[in-house]
């Protein structure tokens, strides 16, 4: 047991030295890109950059972690801070879900408004067509009596229908 106490740190130090070995990139005689610790003789090899080290600041160093308040700038600062904590990931997920839900509701409202406008336009067009046919149009008044529209009333309703079409049919 006593020997393993001295051997273990030596083995770990040797392994760390191997982990820091230089990597090279080269193209072999078949035109394939190859990577390795030692390039073959007679080949133009390019040394590769070592992988980035661990982040110098913990990801929670900013305090509030307001990922959704600042837009693209907040995302850029979050990327500089390093990986997000699980709580920050959950908060960002919830914010994305809320934004997606709001966008979906906005789209649904816009579609409903467009459908209402289309129906209003269609109704105004049908009303104008029936008034322009020239046939007598009758309505029922408050007393339940059938009343036939005069030419002046028909012209007034045609003007109203044209105005409604101008407002709704764009």
CSV table of N, CA and C in Angstrom, one decimal:
chain,number,residue,atom,x,y,z
A,1,UNK,N,0.8,-1.2,0.0
A,1,UNK,CA,0.0,0.0,0.0
A,1,UNK,C,0.9,1.2,0.0
A,2,UNK,N,2.0,1.2,0.7
A,2,UNK,CA,2.8,2.4,0.8
A,2,UNK,C,3.4,2.7,-0.6
A,3,UNK,N,3.7,1.7,-1.4
A,3,UNK,CA,4.3,2.0,-2.7
A,3,UNK,C,3.2,2.7,-3.7
A,4,UNK,N,2.0,2.3,-3.5
A,4,UNK,CA,0.9,2.8,-4.4
A,4,UNK,C,0.7,4.3,-4.1
A,5,UNK,N,1.0,4.7,-2.9
A,5,UNK,CA,0.8,6.1,-2.5
A,5,UNK,C,1.8,7.0,-3.2
A,6,UNK,N,3.0,6.5,-3.5
A,6,UNK,CA,4.0,7.2,-4.2
A,6,UNK,C,3.9,7.1,-5.7
A,7,UNK,N,3.4,5.9,-6.2
A,7,UNK,CA,3.3,5.7,-7.6
A,7,UNK,C,2.1,6.4,-8.2
A,8,UNK,N,1.0,6.5,-7.5
A,8,UNK,CA,-0.2,7.1,-8.1
A,8,UNK,C,0.1,8.6,-8.5
A,9,UNK,N,0.7,9.4,-7.7
A,9,UNK,CA,0.9,10.8,-8.2
A,9,UNK,C,1.9,10.9,-9.4
A,10,UNK,N,2.8,9.9,-9.5
A,10,UNK,CA,3.8,9.9,-10.6
A,10,UNK,C,3.0,9.5,-11.9
A,11,UNK,N,2.1,8.5,-11.8
A,11,UNK,CA,1.3,8.1,-13.0
A,11,UNK,C,0.4,9.2,-13.4
A,12,UNK,N,-0.2,9.9,-12.5
A,12,UNK,CA,-1.1,11.0,-12.8
A,12,UNK,C,-0.4,12.2,-13.4
A,13,UNK,N,0.8,12.5,-13.0
A,13,UNK,CA,1.6,13.6,-13.6
A,13,UNK,C,2.0,13.2,-15.0
A,14,UNK,N,2.3,11.9,-15.2
A,14,UNK,CA,2.7,11.5,-16.6
A,14,UNK,C,1.5,11.6,-17.5
A,15,UNK,N,0.3,11.2,-17.0
A,15,UNK,CA,-0.9,11.2,-17.8
A,15,UNK,C,-1.3,12.6,-18.2
A,16,UNK,N,-1.1,13.6,-17.2
A,16,UNK,CA,-1.4,15.0,-17.5
A,16,UNK,C,-0.5,15.5,-18.6
A,17,UNK,N,0.8,15.1,-18.6
A,17,UNK,CA,1.7,15.5,-19.6
A,17,UNK,C,1.3,15.0,-21.0
A,18,UNK,N,0.8,13.8,-21.0
A,18,UNK,CA,0.3,13.2,-22.3
A,18,UNK,C,-1.0,13.9,-22.8
A,19,UNK,N,-1.8,14.4,-21.9
A,19,UNK,CA,-3.0,15.1,-22.3
A,19,UNK,C,-2.7,16.4,-22.9
A,20,UNK,N,-1.6,17.0,-22.6
A,20,UNK,CA,-1.2,18.3,-23.2
A,20,UNK,C,-0.3,18.1,-24.5
A,21,UNK,N,-0.3,16.9,-25.0
A,21,UNK,CA,0.5,16.7,-26.2
A,21,UNK,C,0.0,17.5,-27.4
A,22,UNK,N,0.8,17.9,-28.3
A,22,UNK,CA,0.5,18.6,-29.5
A,22,UNK,C,-0.2,17.7,-30.5
A,23,UNK,N,-1.3,18.2,-31.1
A,23,UNK,CA,-2.0,17.5,-32.2
A,23,UNK,C,-1.6,18.1,-33.5
A,24,UNK,N,-1.6,17.3,-34.6
A,24,UNK,CA,-1.2,17.8,-35.9
A,24,UNK,C,-2.3,17.4,-36.9
A,25,UNK,N,-2.4,18.1,-38.0
A,25,UNK,CA,-3.4,17.8,-39.1
A,25,UNK,C,-2.6,17.8,-40.4
A,26,UNK,N,-2.8,16.7,-41.2
A,26,UNK,CA,-2.1,16.6,-42.5
A,26,UNK,C,-3.0,15.9,-43.5
A,27,UNK,N,-2.6,16.0,-44.7
A,27,UNK,CA,-3.3,15.3,-45.8
A,27,UNK,C,-2.4,14.2,-46.3
A,28,UNK,N,-2.9,12.9,-46.3
A,28,UNK,CA,-2.0,11.8,-46.7
A,28,UNK,C,-2.0,11.7,-48.3
A,29,UNK,N,-1.3,10.7,-48.7
A,29,UNK,CA,-1.1,10.6,-50.2
A,29,UNK,C,-2.3,10.3,-51.0
A,30,UNK,N,-3.4,9.7,-50.3
A,30,UNK,CA,-4.7,9.5,-50.9
A,30,UNK,C,-5.6,10.7,-50.9
A,31,UNK,N,-5.2,11.8,-50.3
A,31,UNK,CA,-6.0,13.0,-50.2
A,31,UNK,C,-6.9,13.1,-49.0
A,32,UNK,N,-6.7,12.2,-48.1
A,32,UNK,CA,-7.6,12.2,-46.9
A,32,UNK,C,-6.9,13.0,-45.8
A,33,UNK,N,-7.7,13.7,-45.1
A,33,UNK,CA,-7.2,14.5,-43.9
A,33,UNK,C,-7.1,13.6,-42.7
A,34,UNK,N,-5.9,13.7,-42.1
A,34,UNK,CA,-5.6,12.8,-41.0
A,34,UNK,C,-5.2,13.7,-39.8
A,35,UNK,N,-5.4,13.2,-38.6
A,35,UNK,CA,-5.0,13.9,-37.4
A,35,UNK,C,-4.2,12.9,-36.5
A,36,UNK,N,-3.2,13.4,-35.8
A,36,UNK,CA,-2.5,12.6,-34.9
A,36,UNK,C,-1.5,13.4,-34.1
A,37,UNK,N,-0.8,12.7,-33.1
A,37,UNK,CA,0.2,13.3,-32.3
A,37,UNK,C,1.5,13.5,-33.0
A,38,UNK,N,1.9,12.6,-33.9
A,38,UNK,CA,3.1,12.6,-34.6
A,38,UNK,C,2.8,12.5,-36.1
A,39,UNK,N,3.1,13.5,-36.9
A,39,UNK,CA,2.9,13.4,-38.4
A,39,UNK,C,4.0,12.5,-39.0
A,40,UNK,N,3.7,11.8,-40.1
A,40,UNK,CA,4.7,11.0,-40.7
A,40,UNK,C,5.8,11.9,-41.4
A,41,UNK,N,6.9,11.3,-41.6
A,41,UNK,CA,8.0,12.1,-42.2
A,41,UNK,C,7.7,12.5,-43.7
A,42,UNK,N,8.1,13.7,-44.1
A,42,UNK,CA,7.9,14.1,-45.5
A,42,UNK,C,6.5,14.7,-45.8
A,43,UNK,N,5.7,14.9,-44.8
A,43,UNK,CA,4.3,15.4,-44.9
A,43,UNK,C,4.2,16.8,-44.3
A,44,UNK,N,3.6,17.7,-45.0
A,44,UNK,CA,3.4,19.1,-44.4
A,44,UNK,C,2.3,19.0,-43.4
A,45,UNK,N,2.6,19.1,-42.1
A,45,UNK,CA,1.6,19.0,-41.0
A,45,UNK,C,1.4,20.4,-40.4
A,46,UNK,N,0.1,20.6,-40.1
A,46,UNK,CA,-0.2,21.9,-39.4
A,46,UNK,C,-0.5,21.6,-37.9
A,47,UNK,N,0.2,22.3,-37.0
A,47,UNK,CA,-0.2,22.1,-35.6
A,47,UNK,C,-1.5,22.7,-35.3
A,48,UNK,N,-2.3,22.0,-34.5
A,48,UNK,CA,-3.6,22.4,-34.1
A,48,UNK,C,-3.6,23.1,-32.8
A,49,UNK,N,-4.6,24.0,-32.6
A,49,UNK,CA,-4.7,24.7,-31.4
A,49,UNK,C,-5.2,23.8,-30.3
A,50,UNK,N,-4.8,24.0,-29.0
A,50,UNK,CA,-5.3,23.1,-27.9
A,50,UNK,C,-6.7,23.5,-27.6
A,51,UNK,N,-7.5,22.6,-27.1
A,51,UNK,CA,-8.9,22.9,-26.7
A,51,UNK,C,-8.9,24.0,-25.6
A,52,UNK,N,-10.0,24.8,-25.6
A,52,UNK,CA,-10.1,25.8,-24.6
A,52,UNK,C,-10.1,25.2,-23.2
A,53,UNK,N,-9.6,25.9,-22.2
A,53,UNK,CA,-9.6,25.5,-20.8
A,53,UNK,C,-10.9,25.7,-20.2
A,54,UNK,N,-11.0,25.4,-18.9
A,54,UNK,CA,-12.3,25.6,-18.2
A,54,UNK,C,-12.5,27.1,-18.0
A,55,UNK,N,-13.8,27.5,-17.9
A,55,UNK,CA,-14.1,28.9,-17.7
A,55,UNK,C,-13.6,29.5,-16.4
A,56,UNK,N,-13.1,30.7,-16.5
A,56,UNK,CA,-12.4,31.3,-15.3
A,56,UNK,C,-13.5,31.8,-14.3
A,57,UNK,N,-14.7,32.2,-14.7
A,57,UNK,CA,-15.7,32.6,-13.8
A,57,UNK,C,-16.8,31.6,-13.7
A,58,UNK,N,-17.4,31.4,-12.5
A,58,UNK,CA,-18.6,30.5,-12.4
A,58,UNK,C,-19.7,31.2,-13.1
A,59,UNK,N,-20.7,30.4,-13.6
A,59,UNK,CA,-21.8,30.9,-14.5
A,59,UNK,C,-22.8,31.7,-13.7
A,60,UNK,N,-22.8,31.6,-12.4
A,60,UNK,CA,-23.7,32.4,-11.6
A,60,UNK,C,-23.2,33.7,-11.1
A,61,UNK,N,-22.0,34.1,-11.6
A,61,UNK,CA,-21.4,35.3,-11.1
A,61,UNK,C,-22.1,36.6,-11.4
A,62,UNK,N,-23.0,36.6,-12.3
A,62,UNK,CA,-23.7,37.8,-12.7
A,62,UNK,C,-24.8,38.2,-11.8
A,63,UNK,N,-25.3,37.3,-10.9
A,63,UNK,CA,-26.4,37.7,-10.0
A,63,UNK,C,-27.7,37.3,-10.5
A,64,UNK,N,-28.4,38.1,-11.2
A,64,UNK,CA,-29.8,37.9,-11.7
A,64,UNK,C,-29.9,37.0,-12.8
A,65,UNK,N,-29.0,36.9,-13.7
A,65,UNK,CA,-29.1,36.0,-14.9
A,65,UNK,C,-30.2,36.4,-15.8
A,66,UNK,N,-30.5,37.7,-16.0
A,66,UNK,CA,-31.7,38.1,-16.8
A,66,UNK,C,-31.5,37.8,-18.3
A,67,UNK,N,-31.7,36.6,-18.7
A,67,UNK,CA,-31.5,36.2,-20.1
A,67,UNK,C,-32.5,36.7,-21.0
A,68,UNK,N,-33.8,36.9,-20.6
A,68,UNK,CA,-34.8,37.3,-21.5
A,68,UNK,C,-35.0,38.8,-21.6
A,69,UNK,N,-34.5,39.6,-20.6
A,69,UNK,CA,-34.8,41.0,-20.6
A,69,UNK,C,-34.0,41.8,-21.6
A,70,UNK,N,-32.7,41.4,-21.9
A,70,UNK,CA,-31.9,42.2,-22.8
A,70,UNK,C,-31.9,41.8,-24.2
A,71,UNK,N,-32.5,40.7,-24.6
A,71,UNK,CA,-32.5,40.3,-26.0
A,71,UNK,C,-31.1,39.7,-26.4
A,72,UNK,N,-30.6,40.1,-27.6
A,72,UNK,CA,-29.4,39.5,-28.1
A,72,UNK,C,-28.2,39.9,-27.3
A,73,UNK,N,-28.2,41.1,-26.7
A,73,UNK,CA,-27.0,41.4,-25.8
A,73,UNK,C,-26.9,40.5,-24.6
A,74,UNK,N,-28.1,40.2,-24.0
A,74,UNK,CA,-28.1,39.3,-22.9
A,74,UNK,C,-27.6,37.9,-23.3
A,75,UNK,N,-27.9,37.4,-24.4
A,75,UNK,CA,-27.4,36.1,-24.9
A,75,UNK,C,-25.9,36.2,-25.1
A,76,UNK,N,-25.4,37.3,-25.6
A,76,UNK,CA,-24.0,37.4,-25.8
A,76,UNK,C,-23.2,37.4,-24.5
A,77,UNK,N,-23.8,38.1,-23.5
A,77,UNK,CA,-23.1,38.1,-22.2
A,77,UNK,C,-23.2,36.7,-21.5
A,78,UNK,N,-24.3,36.0,-21.7
A,78,UNK,CA,-24.4,34.7,-21.2
A,78,UNK,C,-23.4,33.8,-21.8
A,79,UNK,N,-23.2,33.9,-23.1
A,79,UNK,CA,-22.2,33.1,-23.8
A,79,UNK,C,-20.8,33.3,-23.2
A,80,UNK,N,-20.5,34.6,-22.9
A,80,UNK,CA,-19.2,34.9,-22.3
A,80,UNK,C,-19.1,34.3,-20.9
A,81,UNK,N,-20.2,34.2,-20.1
A,81,UNK,CA,-20.1,33.7,-18.8
A,81,UNK,C,-19.8,32.2,-18.7
A,82,UNK,N,-20.2,31.5,-19.7
A,82,UNK,CA,-20.0,30.1,-19.7
A,82,UNK,C,-21.3,29.4,-19.7
A,83,UNK,N,-21.3,28.1,-19.4
A,83,UNK,CA,-22.6,27.3,-19.4
A,83,UNK,C,-23.5,27.8,-18.3
A,84,UNK,N,-24.8,27.6,-18.6
A,84,UNK,CA,-25.9,28.1,-17.6
A,84,UNK,C,-26.1,27.0,-16.6
A,85,UNK,N,-26.5,27.4,-15.4
A,85,UNK,CA,-26.8,26.5,-14.3
A,85,UNK,C,-28.2,25.9,-14.7
A,86,UNK,N,-28.5,24.8,-14.1
A,86,UNK,CA,-29.9,24.2,-14.3
A,86,UNK,C,-31.0,25.2,-14.0
A,87,UNK,N,-30.9,26.0,-13.0
A,87,UNK,CA,-31.9,27.0,-12.7
A,87,UNK,C,-32.0,28.0,-13.8
A,88,UNK,N,-30.9,28.5,-14.3
A,88,UNK,CA,-30.9,29.4,-15.4
A,88,UNK,C,-31.4,28.8,-16.7
A,89,UNK,N,-31.1,27.5,-16.9
A,89,UNK,CA,-31.6,26.8,-18.1
A,89,UNK,C,-33.2,26.7,-18.0
A,90,UNK,N,-33.7,26.4,-16.8
A,90,UNK,CA,-35.1,26.3,-16.6
A,90,UNK,C,-35.8,27.6,-16.8
A,91,UNK,N,-35.2,28.7,-16.3
A,91,UNK,CA,-35.8,30.0,-16.5
A,91,UNK,C,-35.8,30.4,-18.0
A,92,UNK,N,-34.7,30.1,-18.7
A,92,UNK,CA,-34.6,30.5,-20.1
A,92,UNK,C,-35.7,29.6,-20.9
A,93,UNK,N,-35.8,28.4,-20.5
A,93,UNK,CA,-36.8,27.5,-21.2
A,93,UNK,C,-38.2,28.1,-21.0
A,94,UNK,N,-38.5,28.5,-19.7
A,94,UNK,CA,-39.9,29.0,-19.5
A,94,UNK,C,-40.1,30.3,-20.2
A,95,UNK,N,-39.1,31.1,-20.3
A,95,UNK,CA,-39.2,32.4,-21.1
A,95,UNK,C,-39.5,32.1,-22.6
A,96,UNK,N,-38.7,31.1,-23.1
A,96,UNK,CA,-39.0,30.7,-24.5
A,96,UNK,C,-40.4,30.2,-24.7
A,97,UNK,N,-40.9,29.4,-23.7
A,97,UNK,CA,-42.2,28.9,-23.8
A,97,UNK,C,-43.3,30.0,-23.8
A,98,UNK,N,-43.0,31.0,-22.9
A,98,UNK,CA,-44.0,32.1,-22.8
A,98,UNK,C,-44.0,32.9,-24.1
A,99,UNK,N,-42.8,33.2,-24.7
A,99,UNK,CA,-42.7,33.9,-25.9
A,99,UNK,C,-43.4,33.1,-27.0
A,100,UNK,N,-43.2,31.8,-27.1
A,100,UNK,CA,-43.8,31.0,-28.1
A,100,UNK,C,-45.3,31.0,-28.0
A,101,UNK,N,-45.8,31.0,-26.7
A,101,UNK,CA,-47.3,31.0,-26.5
A,101,UNK,C,-47.8,32.3,-26.9
A,102,UNK,N,-47.1,33.4,-26.5
A,102,UNK,CA,-47.6,34.8,-26.9
A,102,UNK,C,-47.6,34.9,-28.4
A,103,UNK,N,-46.6,34.4,-29.1
A,103,UNK,CA,-46.6,34.5,-30.6
A,103,UNK,C,-47.7,33.7,-31.2
A,104,UNK,N,-48.0,32.5,-30.6
A,104,UNK,CA,-49.0,31.7,-31.1
A,104,UNK,C,-50.4,32.3,-30.9
A,105,UNK,N,-50.6,33.0,-29.7
A,105,UNK,CA,-51.9,33.7,-29.5
A,105,UNK,C,-52.0,34.9,-30.4
A,106,UNK,N,-50.9,35.6,-30.7
A,106,UNK,CA,-51.0,36.7,-31.6
A,106,UNK,C,-51.3,36.3,-33.0
A,107,UNK,N,-50.7,35.2,-33.4
A,107,UNK,CA,-51.0,34.6,-34.7
A,107,UNK,C,-52.5,34.2,-34.8
A,108,UNK,N,-53.0,33.5,-33.8
A,108,UNK,CA,-54.4,33.1,-33.8
A,108,UNK,C,-55.3,34.3,-33.8
A,109,UNK,N,-55.0,35.4,-33.1
A,109,UNK,CA,-55.8,36.6,-33.1
A,109,UNK,C,-55.8,37.2,-34.5
A,110,UNK,N,-54.7,37.3,-35.1
A,110,UNK,CA,-54.5,37.9,-36.4
A,110,UNK,C,-55.4,37.1,-37.4
A,111,UNK,N,-55.3,35.8,-37.3
A,111,UNK,CA,-56.1,34.9,-38.2
A,111,UNK,C,-57.6,35.1,-38.0
A,112,UNK,N,-58.0,35.2,-36.7
A,112,UNK,CA,-59.4,35.4,-36.4
A,112,UNK,C,-59.9,36.8,-37.0
A,113,UNK,N,-59.0,37.8,-36.8
A,113,UNK,CA,-59.4,39.1,-37.3
A,113,UNK,C,-59.5,39.1,-38.8
A,114,UNK,N,-58.5,38.4,-39.5
A,114,UNK,CA,-58.6,38.4,-40.9
A,114,UNK,C,-59.8,37.6,-41.4
A,115,UNK,N,-60.2,36.6,-40.7
A,115,UNK,CA,-61.4,35.8,-41.1
A,115,UNK,C,-62.7,36.7,-40.9
A,116,UNK,N,-62.7,37.5,-39.8
A,116,UNK,CA,-63.8,38.3,-39.5
A,116,UNK,C,-63.9,39.4,-40.6
A,117,UNK,N,-62.8,40.0,-41.0
A,117,UNK,CA,-62.7,41.0,-42.1
A,117,UNK,C,-63.2,40.4,-43.4
A,118,UNK,N,-62.7,39.2,-43.7
A,118,UNK,CA,-63.1,38.5,-44.9
A,118,UNK,C,-64.6,38.3,-45.0
A,119,UNK,N,-65.2,37.9,-43.8
A,119,UNK,CA,-66.6,37.6,-43.8
A,119,UNK,C,-67.4,38.9,-43.9
A,120,UNK,N,-66.9,40.0,-43.3
A,120,UNK,CA,-67.6,41.3,-43.4
A,120,UNK,C,-67.6,41.8,-44.8
A,121,UNK,N,-66.4,41.6,-45.5
A,121,UNK,CA,-66.3,42.0,-46.9
A,121,UNK,C,-67.3,41.2,-47.8
A,122,UNK,N,-67.3,39.9,-47.5
A,122,UNK,CA,-68.2,39.1,-48.3
A,122,UNK,C,-69.7,39.5,-48.1
A,123,UNK,N,-70.0,39.8,-46.9
A,123,UNK,CA,-71.4,40.2,-46.6
A,123,UNK,C,-71.8,41.5,-47.2
A,124,UNK,N,-70.8,42.4,-47.2
A,124,UNK,CA,-71.1,43.7,-47.9
A,124,UNK,C,-71.2,43.6,-49.4
A,125,UNK,N,-70.4,42.7,-50.0
A,125,UNK,CA,-70.5,42.4,-51.4
A,125,UNK,C,-71.8,41.8,-51.8
A,126,UNK,N,-72.3,40.8,-51.0
A,126,UNK,CA,-73.6,40.2,-51.2
A,126,UNK,C,-74.7,41.2,-51.1
A,127,UNK,N,-74.6,42.0,-50.1
A,127,UNK,CA,-75.7,43.0,-49.9
A,127,UNK,C,-75.7,44.0,-51.1
A,128,UNK,N,-74.6,44.4,-51.5
A,128,UNK,CA,-74.6,45.3,-52.7
A,128,UNK,C,-75.1,44.7,-53.9
A,129,UNK,N,-74.7,43.4,-54.2
A,129,UNK,CA,-75.2,42.7,-55.3
A,129,UNK,C,-76.7,42.6,-55.3
A,130,UNK,N,-77.3,42.2,-54.2
A,130,UNK,CA,-78.7,42.1,-54.1
A,130,UNK,C,-79.5,43.4,-54.3
A,131,UNK,N,-78.8,44.5,-53.8
A,131,UNK,CA,-79.4,45.8,-54.0
A,131,UNK,C,-79.3,46.3,-55.4
A,132,UNK,N,-78.2,45.9,-56.1
A,132,UNK,CA,-78.0,46.4,-57.5
A,132,UNK,C,-78.9,45.6,-58.5
A,133,UNK,N,-79.4,44.5,-58.1
A,133,UNK,CA,-80.2,43.7,-59.1
A,133,UNK,C,-81.5,44.4,-59.5
A,134,UNK,N,-81.9,45.3,-58.7
A,134,UNK,CA,-83.1,46.1,-59.1
A,134,UNK,C,-84.4,45.5,-58.6
A,135,UNK,N,-84.4,44.4,-58.0
A,135,UNK,CA,-85.6,43.8,-57.6
A,135,UNK,C,-86.0,44.5,-56.3
A,136,UNK,N,-87.4,44.4,-56.0
A,136,UNK,CA,-87.9,45.1,-54.8
A,136,UNK,C,-87.4,44.3,-53.6
A,137,UNK,N,-87.0,45.1,-52.6
A,137,UNK,CA,-86.5,44.5,-51.3
A,137,UNK,C,-87.5,44.9,-50.2
A,138,UNK,N,-87.8,43.9,-49.5
A,138,UNK,CA,-88.7,44.1,-48.4
A,138,UNK,C,-88.1,43.8,-47.1
A,139,UNK,N,-88.5,44.5,-46.0
A,139,UNK,CA,-88.0,44.3,-44.7
A,139,UNK,C,-89.2,44.2,-43.8
A,140,UNK,N,-89.0,43.8,-42.6
A,140,UNK,CA,-90.1,43.8,-41.6
A,140,UNK,C,-89.8,44.8,-40.5
A,141,UNK,N,-90.7,45.7,-40.2
A,141,UNK,CA,-90.5,46.8,-39.3
A,141,UNK,C,-90.8,46.3,-37.9
A,142,UNK,N,-90.7,47.2,-36.9
A,142,UNK,CA,-90.9,46.8,-35.5
A,142,UNK,C,-92.3,46.3,-35.1
A,143,UNK,N,-93.3,46.7,-35.9
A,143,UNK,CA,-94.6,46.2,-35.7
A,143,UNK,C,-94.9,44.9,-36.3
A,144,UNK,N,-93.9,44.4,-37.1
A,144,UNK,CA,-94.1,43.1,-37.7
A,144,UNK,C,-94.7,43.2,-39.1
A,145,UNK,N,-94.8,44.4,-39.6
A,145,UNK,CA,-95.4,44.6,-41.0
A,145,UNK,C,-94.3,44.5,-42.0
A,146,UNK,N,-94.6,44.1,-43.2
A,146,UNK,CA,-93.6,44.0,-44.3
A,146,UNK,C,-93.6,45.3,-45.0
A,147,UNK,N,-92.4,45.9,-45.1
A,147,UNK,CA,-92.3,47.2,-45.8
A,147,UNK,C,-91.3,47.1,-46.9
A,148,UNK,N,-91.7,47.6,-48.1
A,148,UNK,CA,-90.9,47.5,-49.3
A,148,UNK,C,-90.0,48.8,-49.3
A,149,UNK,N,-88.7,48.6,-49.6
A,149,UNK,CA,-87.8,49.8,-49.7
A,149,UNK,C,-88.1,50.6,-50.9
A,150,UNK,N,-88.1,52.0,-50.7
A,150,UNK,CA,-88.2,52.9,-51.8
A,150,UNK,C,-86.9,53.0,-52.5
A,151,UNK,N,-86.9,53.6,-53.7
A,151,UNK,CA,-85.7,53.8,-54.5
A,151,UNK,C,-84.7,54.6,-53.7
A,152,UNK,N,-85.1,55.6,-53.0
A,152,UNK,CA,-84.2,56.4,-52.2
A,152,UNK,C,-83.5,55.6,-51.1
A,153,UNK,N,-84.3,54.8,-50.4
A,153,UNK,CA,-83.8,53.9,-49.3
A,153,UNK,C,-82.8,52.9,-49.9
A,154,UNK,N,-83.2,52.3,-51.1
A,154,UNK,CA,-82.3,51.4,-51.7
A,154,UNK,C,-81.0,52.0,-52.1
A,155,UNK,N,-81.0,53.3,-52.6
A,155,UNK,CA,-79.8,54.0,-53.0
A,155,UNK,C,-78.9,54.3,-51.7
A,156,UNK,N,-79.6,54.6,-50.6
A,156,UNK,CA,-78.9,54.9,-49.4
A,156,UNK,C,-78.2,53.6,-48.9
A,157,UNK,N,-78.9,52.5,-49.0
A,157,UNK,CA,-78.3,51.2,-48.5
A,157,UNK,C,-77.2,50.7,-49.4
A,158,UNK,N,-77.3,51.1,-50.7
A,158,UNK,CA,-76.2,50.7,-51.6
A,158,UNK,C,-75.0,51.6,-51.3
A,159,UNK,N,-75.2,52.8,-50.9
A,159,UNK,CA,-74.0,53.7,-50.5
A,159,UNK,C,-73.4,53.1,-49.3
A,160,UNK,N,-74.2,52.7,-48.3
A,160,UNK,CA,-73.7,52.1,-47.1
A,160,UNK,C,-72.9,50.8,-47.4
A,161,UNK,N,-73.4,50.0,-48.3
A,161,UNK,CA,-72.7,48.7,-48.7
A,161,UNK,C,-71.4,49.0,-49.4
A,162,UNK,N,-71.4,50.0,-50.2
A,162,UNK,CA,-70.1,50.4,-50.9
A,162,UNK,C,-69.1,51.0,-49.9
A,163,UNK,N,-69.6,51.7,-48.9
A,163,UNK,CA,-68.7,52.3,-47.9
A,163,UNK,C,-68.1,51.1,-47.0
A,164,UNK,N,-69.0,50.2,-46.7
A,164,UNK,CA,-68.5,49.0,-45.9
A,164,UNK,C,-67.5,48.2,-46.7
A,165,UNK,N,-67.7,48.0,-48.0
A,165,UNK,CA,-66.8,47.3,-48.8
A,165,UNK,C,-65.4,48.0,-48.9
A,166,UNK,N,-65.5,49.4,-49.0
A,166,UNK,CA,-64.3,50.1,-49.0
A,166,UNK,C,-63.5,50.0,-47.8
A,167,UNK,N,-64.2,49.9,-46.6
A,167,UNK,CA,-63.5,49.7,-45.3
A,167,UNK,C,-63.0,48.3,-45.1
A,168,UNK,N,-63.7,47.3,-45.5
A,168,UNK,CA,-63.3,45.9,-45.2
A,168,UNK,C,-62.6,45.2,-46.3
A,169,UNK,N,-62.9,45.5,-47.5
A,169,UNK,CA,-62.3,44.7,-48.6
A,169,UNK,C,-61.1,45.5,-49.1
A,170,UNK,N,-59.9,45.2,-48.6
A,170,UNK,CA,-58.7,45.8,-49.0
A,170,UNK,C,-57.8,44.9,-49.7
